[in-house]
Coordinates of C-alpha atoms and ligand atoms in Angstrom, one line a residue:
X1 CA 0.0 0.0 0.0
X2 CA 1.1 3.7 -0.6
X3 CA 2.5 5.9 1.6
X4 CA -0.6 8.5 3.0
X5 CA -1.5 11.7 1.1
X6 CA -4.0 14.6 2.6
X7 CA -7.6 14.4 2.7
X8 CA -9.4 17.2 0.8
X9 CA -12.6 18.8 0.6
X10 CA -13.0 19.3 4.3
X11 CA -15.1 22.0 4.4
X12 CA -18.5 20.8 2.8
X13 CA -20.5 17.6 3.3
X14 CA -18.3 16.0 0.5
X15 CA -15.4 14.1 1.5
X16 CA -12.8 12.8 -0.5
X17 CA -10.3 9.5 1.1
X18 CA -6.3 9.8 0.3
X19 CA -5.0 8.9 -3.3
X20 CA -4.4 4.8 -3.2
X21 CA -7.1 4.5 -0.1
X22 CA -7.9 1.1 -0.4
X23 CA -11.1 0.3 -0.9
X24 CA -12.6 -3.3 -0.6
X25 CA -14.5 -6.0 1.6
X26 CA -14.1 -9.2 3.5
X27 CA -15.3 -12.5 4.6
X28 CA -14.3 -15.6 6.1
X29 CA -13.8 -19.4 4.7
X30 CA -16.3 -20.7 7.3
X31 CA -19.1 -18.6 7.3
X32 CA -19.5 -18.6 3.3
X33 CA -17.3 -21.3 1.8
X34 CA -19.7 -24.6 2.3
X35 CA -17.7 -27.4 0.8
X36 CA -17.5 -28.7 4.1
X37 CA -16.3 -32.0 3.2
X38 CA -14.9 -31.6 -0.3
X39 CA -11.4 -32.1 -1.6
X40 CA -10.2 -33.4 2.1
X41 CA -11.5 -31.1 4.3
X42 CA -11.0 -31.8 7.9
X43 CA -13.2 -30.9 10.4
X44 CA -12.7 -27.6 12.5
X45 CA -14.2 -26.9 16.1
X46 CA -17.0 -24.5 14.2
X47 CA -18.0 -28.0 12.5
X48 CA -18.7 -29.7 15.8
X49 CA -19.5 -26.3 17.9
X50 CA -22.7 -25.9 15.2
X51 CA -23.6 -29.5 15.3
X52 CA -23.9 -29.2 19.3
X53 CA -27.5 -28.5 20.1
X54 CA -28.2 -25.1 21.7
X55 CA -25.4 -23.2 19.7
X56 CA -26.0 -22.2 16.8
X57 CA -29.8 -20.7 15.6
X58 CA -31.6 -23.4 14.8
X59 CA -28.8 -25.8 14.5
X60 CA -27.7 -23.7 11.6
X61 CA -24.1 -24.8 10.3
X62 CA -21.5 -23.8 7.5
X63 CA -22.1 -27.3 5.6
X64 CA -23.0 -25.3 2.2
X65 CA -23.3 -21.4 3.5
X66 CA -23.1 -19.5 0.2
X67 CA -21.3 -22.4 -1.3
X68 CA -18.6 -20.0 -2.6
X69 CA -16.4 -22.6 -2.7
X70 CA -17.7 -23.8 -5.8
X71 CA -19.1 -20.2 -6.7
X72 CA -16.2 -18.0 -6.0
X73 CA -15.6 -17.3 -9.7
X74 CA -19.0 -15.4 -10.4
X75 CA -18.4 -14.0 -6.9
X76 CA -14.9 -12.6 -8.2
X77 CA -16.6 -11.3 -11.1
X78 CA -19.2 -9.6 -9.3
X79 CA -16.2 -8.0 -7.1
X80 CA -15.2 -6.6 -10.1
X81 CA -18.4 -5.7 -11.2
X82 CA -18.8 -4.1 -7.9
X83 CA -15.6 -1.8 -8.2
X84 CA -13.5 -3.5 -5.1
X85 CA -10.0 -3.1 -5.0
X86 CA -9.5 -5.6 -2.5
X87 CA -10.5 -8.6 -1.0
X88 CA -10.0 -10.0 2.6
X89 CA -10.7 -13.9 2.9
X90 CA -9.9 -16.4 5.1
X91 CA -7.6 -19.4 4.7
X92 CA -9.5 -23.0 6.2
X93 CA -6.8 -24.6 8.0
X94 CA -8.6 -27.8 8.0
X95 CA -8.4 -27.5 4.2
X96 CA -4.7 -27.4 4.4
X97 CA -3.9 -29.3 7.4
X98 CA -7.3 -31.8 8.0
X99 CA -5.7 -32.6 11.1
X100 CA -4.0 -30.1 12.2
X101 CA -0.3 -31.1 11.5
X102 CA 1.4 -32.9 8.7
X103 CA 1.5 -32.3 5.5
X104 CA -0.1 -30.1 3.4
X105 CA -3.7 -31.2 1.3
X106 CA -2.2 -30.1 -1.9
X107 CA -6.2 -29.6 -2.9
X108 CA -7.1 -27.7 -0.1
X109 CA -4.4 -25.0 -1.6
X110 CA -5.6 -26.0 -5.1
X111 CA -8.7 -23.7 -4.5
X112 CA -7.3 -20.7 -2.8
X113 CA -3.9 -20.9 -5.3
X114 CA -7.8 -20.7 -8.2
X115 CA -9.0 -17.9 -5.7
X116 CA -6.2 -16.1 -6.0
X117 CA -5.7 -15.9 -9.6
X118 CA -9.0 -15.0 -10.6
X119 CA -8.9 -12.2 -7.8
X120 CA -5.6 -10.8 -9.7
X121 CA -6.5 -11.3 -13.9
X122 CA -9.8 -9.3 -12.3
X123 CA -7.7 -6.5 -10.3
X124 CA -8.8 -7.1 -6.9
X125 CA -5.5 -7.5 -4.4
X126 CA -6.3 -10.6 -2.5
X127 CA -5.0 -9.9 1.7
X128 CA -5.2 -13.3 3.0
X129 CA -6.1 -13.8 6.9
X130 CA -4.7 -17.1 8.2
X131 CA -6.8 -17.5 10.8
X132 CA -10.4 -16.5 11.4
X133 CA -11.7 -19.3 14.0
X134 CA -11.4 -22.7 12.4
X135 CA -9.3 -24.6 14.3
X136 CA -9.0 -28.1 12.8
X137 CA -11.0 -30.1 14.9
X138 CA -7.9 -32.6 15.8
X139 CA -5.7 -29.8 17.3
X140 CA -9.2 -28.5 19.5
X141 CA -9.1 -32.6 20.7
X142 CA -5.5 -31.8 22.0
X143 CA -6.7 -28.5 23.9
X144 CA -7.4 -25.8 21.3
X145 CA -5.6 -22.9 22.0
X146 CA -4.5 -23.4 25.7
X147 CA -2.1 -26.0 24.4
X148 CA 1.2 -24.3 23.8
X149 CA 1.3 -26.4 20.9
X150 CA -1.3 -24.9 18.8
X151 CA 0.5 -22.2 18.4
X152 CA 3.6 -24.0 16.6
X153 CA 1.4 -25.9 14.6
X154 CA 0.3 -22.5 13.4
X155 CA 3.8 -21.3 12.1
X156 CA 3.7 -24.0 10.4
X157 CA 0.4 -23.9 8.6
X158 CA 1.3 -20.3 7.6
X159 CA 4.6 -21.4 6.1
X160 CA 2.6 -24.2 3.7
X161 CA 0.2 -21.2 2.5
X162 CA 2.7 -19.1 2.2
X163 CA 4.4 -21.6 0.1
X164 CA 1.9 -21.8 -2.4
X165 CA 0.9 -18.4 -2.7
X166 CA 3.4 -15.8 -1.0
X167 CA 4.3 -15.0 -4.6
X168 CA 1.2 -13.2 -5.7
X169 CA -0.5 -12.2 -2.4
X170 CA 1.4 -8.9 -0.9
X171 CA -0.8 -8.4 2.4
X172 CA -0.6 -11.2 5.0
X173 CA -2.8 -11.1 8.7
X174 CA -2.3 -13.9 11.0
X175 CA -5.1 -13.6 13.5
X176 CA -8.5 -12.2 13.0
X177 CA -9.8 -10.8 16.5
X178 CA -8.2 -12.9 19.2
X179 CA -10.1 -11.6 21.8
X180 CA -13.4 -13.4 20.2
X181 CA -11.1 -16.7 19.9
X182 CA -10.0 -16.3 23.6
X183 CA -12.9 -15.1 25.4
X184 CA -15.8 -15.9 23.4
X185 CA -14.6 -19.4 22.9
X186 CA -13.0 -20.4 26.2
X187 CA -14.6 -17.8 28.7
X188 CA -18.3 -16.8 28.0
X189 CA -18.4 -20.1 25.4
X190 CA -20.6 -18.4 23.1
X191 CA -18.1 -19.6 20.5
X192 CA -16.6 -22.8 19.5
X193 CA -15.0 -24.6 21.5
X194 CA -17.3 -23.4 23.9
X195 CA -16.0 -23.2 27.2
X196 CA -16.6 -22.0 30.3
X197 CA -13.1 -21.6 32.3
X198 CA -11.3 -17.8 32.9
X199 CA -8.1 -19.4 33.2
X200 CA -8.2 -21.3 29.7
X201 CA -9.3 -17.9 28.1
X202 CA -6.1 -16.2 29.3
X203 CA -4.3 -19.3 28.1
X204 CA -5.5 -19.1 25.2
X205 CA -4.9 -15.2 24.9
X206 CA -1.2 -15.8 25.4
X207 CA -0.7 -18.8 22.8
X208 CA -2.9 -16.8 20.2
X209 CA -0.5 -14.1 20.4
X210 CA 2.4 -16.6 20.6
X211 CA 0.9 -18.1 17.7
X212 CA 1.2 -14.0 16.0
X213 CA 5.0 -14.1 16.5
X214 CA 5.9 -17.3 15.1
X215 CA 3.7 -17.7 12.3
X216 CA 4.8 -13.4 11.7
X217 CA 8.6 -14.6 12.0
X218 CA 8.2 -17.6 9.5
X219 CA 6.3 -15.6 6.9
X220 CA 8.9 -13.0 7.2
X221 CA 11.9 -15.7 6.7
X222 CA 9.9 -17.2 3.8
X223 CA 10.0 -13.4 2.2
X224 CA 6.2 -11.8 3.0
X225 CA 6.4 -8.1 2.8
X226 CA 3.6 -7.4 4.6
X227 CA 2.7 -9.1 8.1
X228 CA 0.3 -7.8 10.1
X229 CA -2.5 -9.1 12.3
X230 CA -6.5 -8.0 12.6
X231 CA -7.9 -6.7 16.0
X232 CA -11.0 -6.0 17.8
X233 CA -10.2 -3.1 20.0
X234 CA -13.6 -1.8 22.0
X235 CA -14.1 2.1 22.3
X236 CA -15.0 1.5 26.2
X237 CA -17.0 4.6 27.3
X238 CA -17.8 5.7 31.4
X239 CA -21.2 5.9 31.5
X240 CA -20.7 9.1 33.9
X241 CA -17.7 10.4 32.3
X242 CA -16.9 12.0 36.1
X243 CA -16.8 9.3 38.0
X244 CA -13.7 7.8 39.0
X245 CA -15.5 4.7 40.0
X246 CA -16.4 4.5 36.1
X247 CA -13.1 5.5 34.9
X248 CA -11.5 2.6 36.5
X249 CA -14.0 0.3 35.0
X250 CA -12.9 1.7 31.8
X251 CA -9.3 1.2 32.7
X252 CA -10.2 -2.6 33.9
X253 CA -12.3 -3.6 30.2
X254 CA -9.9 -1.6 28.4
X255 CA -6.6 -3.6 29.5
X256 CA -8.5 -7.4 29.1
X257 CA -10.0 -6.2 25.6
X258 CA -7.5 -3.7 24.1
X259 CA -3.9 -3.5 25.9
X260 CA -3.6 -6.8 26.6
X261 CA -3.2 -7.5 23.2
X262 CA -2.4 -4.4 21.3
X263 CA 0.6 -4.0 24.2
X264 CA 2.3 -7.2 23.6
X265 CA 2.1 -6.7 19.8
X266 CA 3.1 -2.9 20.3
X267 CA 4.8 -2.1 23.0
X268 CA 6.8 -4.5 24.1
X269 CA 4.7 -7.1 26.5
X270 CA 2.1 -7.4 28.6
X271 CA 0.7 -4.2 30.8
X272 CA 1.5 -4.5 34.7
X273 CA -2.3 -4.0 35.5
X274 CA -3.3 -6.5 33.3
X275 CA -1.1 -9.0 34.3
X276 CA -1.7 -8.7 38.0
X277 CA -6.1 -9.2 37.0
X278 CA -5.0 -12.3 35.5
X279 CA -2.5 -13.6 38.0
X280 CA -5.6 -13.3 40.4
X281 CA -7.1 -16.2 37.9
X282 CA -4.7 -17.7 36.7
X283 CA -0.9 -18.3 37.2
X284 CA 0.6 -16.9 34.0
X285 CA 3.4 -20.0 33.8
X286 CA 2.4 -20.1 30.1
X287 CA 4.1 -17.0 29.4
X288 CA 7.8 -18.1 29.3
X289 CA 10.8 -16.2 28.4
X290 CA 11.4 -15.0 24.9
X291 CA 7.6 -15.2 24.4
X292 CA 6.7 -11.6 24.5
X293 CA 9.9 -10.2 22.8
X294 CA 8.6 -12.7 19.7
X295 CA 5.1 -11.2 19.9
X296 CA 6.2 -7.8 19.5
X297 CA 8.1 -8.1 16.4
X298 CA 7.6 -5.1 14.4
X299 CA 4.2 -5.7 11.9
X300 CA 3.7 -4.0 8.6
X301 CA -0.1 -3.1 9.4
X302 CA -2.5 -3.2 12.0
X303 CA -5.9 -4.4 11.3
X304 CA -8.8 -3.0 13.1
X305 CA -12.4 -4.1 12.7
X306 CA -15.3 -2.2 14.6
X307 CA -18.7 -2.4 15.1
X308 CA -19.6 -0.5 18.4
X309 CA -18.3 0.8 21.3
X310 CA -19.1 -0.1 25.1
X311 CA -20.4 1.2 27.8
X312 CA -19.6 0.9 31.4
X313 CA -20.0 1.9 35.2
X314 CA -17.6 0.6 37.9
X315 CA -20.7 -0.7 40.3
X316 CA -19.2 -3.2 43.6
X317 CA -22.9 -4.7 42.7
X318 CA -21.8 -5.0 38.9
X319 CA -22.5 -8.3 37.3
X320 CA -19.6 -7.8 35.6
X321 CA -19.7 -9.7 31.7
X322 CA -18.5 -13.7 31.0
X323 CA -16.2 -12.0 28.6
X324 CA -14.6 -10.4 30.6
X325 CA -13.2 -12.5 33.4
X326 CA -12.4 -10.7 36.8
X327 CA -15.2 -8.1 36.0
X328 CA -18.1 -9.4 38.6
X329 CA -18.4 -7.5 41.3
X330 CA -16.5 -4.4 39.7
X331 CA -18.1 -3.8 36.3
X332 CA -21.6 -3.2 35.6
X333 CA -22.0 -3.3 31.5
X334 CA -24.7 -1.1 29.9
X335 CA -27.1 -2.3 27.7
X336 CA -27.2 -0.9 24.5
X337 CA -28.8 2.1 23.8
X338 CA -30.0 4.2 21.2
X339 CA -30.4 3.2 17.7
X340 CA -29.6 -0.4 17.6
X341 CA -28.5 -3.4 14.4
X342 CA -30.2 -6.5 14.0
X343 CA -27.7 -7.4 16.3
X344 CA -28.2 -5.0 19.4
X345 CA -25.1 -3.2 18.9
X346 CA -25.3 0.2 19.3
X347 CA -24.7 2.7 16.2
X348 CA -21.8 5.3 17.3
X349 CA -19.7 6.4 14.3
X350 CA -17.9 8.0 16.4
X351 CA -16.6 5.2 18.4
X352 CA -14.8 4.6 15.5
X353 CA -12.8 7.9 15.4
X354 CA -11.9 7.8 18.7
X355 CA -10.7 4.7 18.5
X356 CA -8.8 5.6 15.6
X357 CA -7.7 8.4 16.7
X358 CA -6.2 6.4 20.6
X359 CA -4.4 3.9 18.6
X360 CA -2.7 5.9 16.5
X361 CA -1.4 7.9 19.7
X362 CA -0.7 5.1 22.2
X363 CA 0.6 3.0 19.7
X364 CA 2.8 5.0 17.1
X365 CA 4.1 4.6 13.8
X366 CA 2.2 1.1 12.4
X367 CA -0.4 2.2 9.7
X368 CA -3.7 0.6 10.2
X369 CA -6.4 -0.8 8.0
X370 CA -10.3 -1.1 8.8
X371 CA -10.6 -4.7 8.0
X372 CA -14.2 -5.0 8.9
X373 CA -16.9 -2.6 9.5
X374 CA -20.6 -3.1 8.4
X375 CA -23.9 -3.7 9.9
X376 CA -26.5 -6.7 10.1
X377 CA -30.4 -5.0 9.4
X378 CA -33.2 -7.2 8.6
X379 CA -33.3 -6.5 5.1
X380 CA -36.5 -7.0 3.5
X381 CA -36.4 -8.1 -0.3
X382 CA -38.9 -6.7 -2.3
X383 CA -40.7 -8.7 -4.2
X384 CA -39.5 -10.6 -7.7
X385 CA -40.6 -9.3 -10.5
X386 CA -40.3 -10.9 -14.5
X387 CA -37.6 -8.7 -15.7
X388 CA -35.4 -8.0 -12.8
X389 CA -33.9 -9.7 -9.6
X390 CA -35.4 -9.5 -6.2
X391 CA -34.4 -5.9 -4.5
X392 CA -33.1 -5.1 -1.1
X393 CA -33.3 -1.5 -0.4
X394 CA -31.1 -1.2 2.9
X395 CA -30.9 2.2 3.7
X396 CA -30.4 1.7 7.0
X397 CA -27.1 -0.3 5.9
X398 CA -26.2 2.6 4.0
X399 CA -26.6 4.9 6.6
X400 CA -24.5 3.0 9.2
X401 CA -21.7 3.1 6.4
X402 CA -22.0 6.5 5.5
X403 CA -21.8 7.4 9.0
X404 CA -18.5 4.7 9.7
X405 CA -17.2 6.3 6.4
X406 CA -17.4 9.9 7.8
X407 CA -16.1 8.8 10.8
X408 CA -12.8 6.8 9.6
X409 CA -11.8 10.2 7.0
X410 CA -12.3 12.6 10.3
X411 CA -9.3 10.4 11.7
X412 CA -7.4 10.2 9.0
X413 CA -8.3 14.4 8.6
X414 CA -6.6 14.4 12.2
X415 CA -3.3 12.4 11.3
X416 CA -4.1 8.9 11.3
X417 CA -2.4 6.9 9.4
X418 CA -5.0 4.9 7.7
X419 CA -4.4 3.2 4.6
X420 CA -7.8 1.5 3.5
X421 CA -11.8 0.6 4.5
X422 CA -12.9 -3.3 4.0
X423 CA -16.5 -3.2 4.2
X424 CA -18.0 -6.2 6.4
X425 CA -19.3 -8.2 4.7
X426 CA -19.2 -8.8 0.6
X427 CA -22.2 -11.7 1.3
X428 CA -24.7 -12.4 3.9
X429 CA -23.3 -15.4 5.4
X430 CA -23.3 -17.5 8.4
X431 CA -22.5 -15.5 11.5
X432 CA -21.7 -17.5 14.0
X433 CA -23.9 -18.5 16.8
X434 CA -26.6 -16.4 15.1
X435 CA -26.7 -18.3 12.3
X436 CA -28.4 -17.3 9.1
X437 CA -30.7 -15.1 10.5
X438 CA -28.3 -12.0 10.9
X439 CA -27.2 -10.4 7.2
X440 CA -24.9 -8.3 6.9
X441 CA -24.0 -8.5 3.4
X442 CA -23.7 -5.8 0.7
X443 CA -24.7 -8.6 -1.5
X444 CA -28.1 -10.5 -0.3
X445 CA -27.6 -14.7 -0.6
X446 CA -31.3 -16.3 -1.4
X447 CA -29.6 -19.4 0.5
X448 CA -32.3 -21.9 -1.2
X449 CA -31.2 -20.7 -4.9
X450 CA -27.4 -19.6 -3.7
X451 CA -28.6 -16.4 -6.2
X452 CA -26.9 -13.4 -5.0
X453 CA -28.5 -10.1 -5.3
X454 CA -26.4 -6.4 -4.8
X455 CA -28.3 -4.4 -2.2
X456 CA -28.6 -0.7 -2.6
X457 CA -25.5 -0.3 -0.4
X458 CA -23.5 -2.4 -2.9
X459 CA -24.4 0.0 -6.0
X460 CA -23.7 2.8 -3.0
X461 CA -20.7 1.4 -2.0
X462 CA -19.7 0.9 -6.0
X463 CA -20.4 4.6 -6.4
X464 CA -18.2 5.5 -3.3
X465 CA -15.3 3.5 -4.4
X466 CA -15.2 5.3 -7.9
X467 CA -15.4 8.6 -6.8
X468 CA -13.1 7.7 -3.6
X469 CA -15.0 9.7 -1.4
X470 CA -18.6 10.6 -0.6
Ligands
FCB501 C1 -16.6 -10.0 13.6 C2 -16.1 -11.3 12.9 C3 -16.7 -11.5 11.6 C4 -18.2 -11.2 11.6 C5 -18.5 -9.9 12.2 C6 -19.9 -9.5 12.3 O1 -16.3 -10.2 15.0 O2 -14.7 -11.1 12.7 O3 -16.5 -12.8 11.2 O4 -18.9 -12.2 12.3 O5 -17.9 -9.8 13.5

């Protein structure tokens, strides 16, 4: 990506981003590939997490999803058609490594070596994400991610994809969102593999970012130019911004969500405040020497996705959040408030400034990319008609991005160094434990024809990206 150049057009309601901005969207193998079984596929802990009852809406599972797998060349094309510059997917690791280890499934590569080359003769830069929640099933077996292990295995995973392809794809992410892998999947459960136990979580948080460094340091050695890793940081918000009480429930939420990653990866290792929370959980003998001086390895790029910020109030009566180990009895969360998504999360463009704006200050001199942005509404198609596709008129959708859009060029207006928007999501598609029933796609899937349909914020989107600006 290019070095930054100035915003212009500040003063009216027309913005316009920095020459080279990189426009584009994103998915993940799981929740649209399908092909669950084809060309030797192993199973991943999403696989058996959906199958288990009570997890997923309605049992719902990524067995077909929007079958990309088999459709991803009219999907390229209508990328193209679409005007995107870029495309974030997902590598499966099961497709690569069915069990984990081994070998590589020269057929599993087969399909994103096709990917790949019909995302380049179209244009589109593919930036690859090596892991976005899959885990093969055999390496969950053997302890997931608290199992030092897991994250050596993922070095070498990278270093076979990187093998196949490191000569045509630039941009290379590791992780995508840790902290959903870590606490969603080992503390609150709400994710595969679904467990309930603090200590794991924190486990798990070290040997994902352990998992960072030495996949980062073999894809460097291999020759990858560009290593970064994707991030969820929360905007966490007092809700009396006078209260001291609140302020040190900020403090608390912000170090298990934000600085206990983003200080490891940027400034060295692991904050003193954090560290001491999880030592009252957990003794941290999985972080051994040498770890966090590998984990903070310079990256290329920084990754943010965001959705919403957080609210909290530092309450000795607070329920605290499963997510958030440590936090009952200290932390009372807010509910949502004000205009909502389909998903509850609150709408605060803003948020997304802010939290632009506080990374770019605590953490200096790595550029950043939005990775993933992008609303789930309940989009109503209209109805068929004989000469024309079913429409989906999301202004809501469009709203939310206009306002996200706005937001991300005021930060870069007050220095940021941000180098590119990837709209969540190119296709509705399965999103996690809600299922099909949550769309967030610029692109509607009919999931009993598998016809896809561009929503008005994909022909908005298309005329955003030409004019780079709004
Ligand atoms: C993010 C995930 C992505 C998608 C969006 C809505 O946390 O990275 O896969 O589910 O949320």
């Amino acid at each position: 990506m290019n070095e930054r150049s100035e915003p212009t057009n500040r003063s009216s309601n027309e913005i316009r981003f920095p020459e080279h901005f990189l426009w584009g969207a994103a998915t993940a193998a799981y929740q649209i590939e399908g092909a669950a079984r084809d060309d030797g596929r192993g199973p991943s802990i999403w696989d058996t997490f959906s199958r288990t009852p009570g997890k997923v809406y309605q049992g719902h599972t990524g067995d077909v999803a929007c079958d990309h797998y088999h459709r991803y060349a009219d999907d390229v094309a209508l990328m193209a058609e679409l005007g995107l510059r870029a495309y974030r997917f997902s590598v499966a690791w099961p497709r690569i490594q069915p069990d984990g280890t081994g070998p590589a499934n020269p057929r599993g590569l087969d399909f994103y070596d096709r990917l790949t080359d019909t995302l380049l003769d179209r244009g589109i830069d593919p930036i690859v994400t090596l892991y976005h929640w899959d885990l093969p099933q055999a390496l969950g077996d053997r302890g997931g991610w608290t199992n030092r292990d897991t994250a050596e295995h993922f070095a070498t995973y990278a270093t076979a994809v990187y093998a196949r392809l490191g000569d045509r794809i630039d941009v290379w992410t590791t992780l995508n969102e840790p902290w959903c892998s870590a606490y969603l999947g080992y503390a609150n459960g709400l994710h595969a593999p679904g467990e309930q136990d603090p200590a794991a979580a924190f486990t798990a948080v070290h040997h994902l970012l352990l998992g960072h460094g030495l996949a980062a340091r073999a894809l460097r050695s291999a020759g990858a130019r560009s290593v970064g890793v994707t991030v969820n940081p929360a905007d966490v918000r007092p809700a009396d911004p006078q209260s001291a009480a609140d302020a040190a429930a900020v403090r608390l939420v912000d170090g298990l969500h934000n600085r206990i990653f983003l200080d490891p990866l940027l400034a060295g290792g692991y904050p003193d405040d954090v560290r001491e929370h999880v030592a009252r959980i957990v003794e941290p003998t999985f972080i051994r020497d040498g770890d966090e001086k590998l984990i903070a390895a310079p990256i290329d790029l920084l990754g943010i996705n965001y959705y919403a910020p957080s609210y909290v109030a530092g309450r000795p009566d607070g329920a605290g959040n499963g997510a958030y180990p440590g936090t009952e009895g200290a932390v009372h969360f807010l509910p949502p408030a004000g205009p909502l998504t389909d998903m509850g999360w609150m709408i605060e463009p803003a948020g997304l400034t802010r939290l632009l704006e506080r990374i770019a200050a605590d953490y200096p001199g790595v550029p950043l990319l939005i990775t993933e942005n992008g609303a789930a509404f309940p989009d109503k198609p209209g109805a068929d008609s004989p000469d024309g596709p079913t429409q989906v008129i999301d202004a809501d959708r469009i709203a939310y991005l206009d306002g996200h859009l706005r937001a991300a060029h005021e930060a870069i207006a007050r220095g940021v160094d941000l180098r590119g928007y990837l709209v969540w999501s190119f296709l509705d598609n399965f999103e996690w434990a809600e299922g099909y029933r949550k769309r967030f796609g610029i692109v509607h899937v009919d999931y009993l024809t598998q016809r896809r349909t561009p929503k008005a914020s994909a022909r908005w989107y298309q005329e955003v990206i030409s004019r780079n600006g709004l």
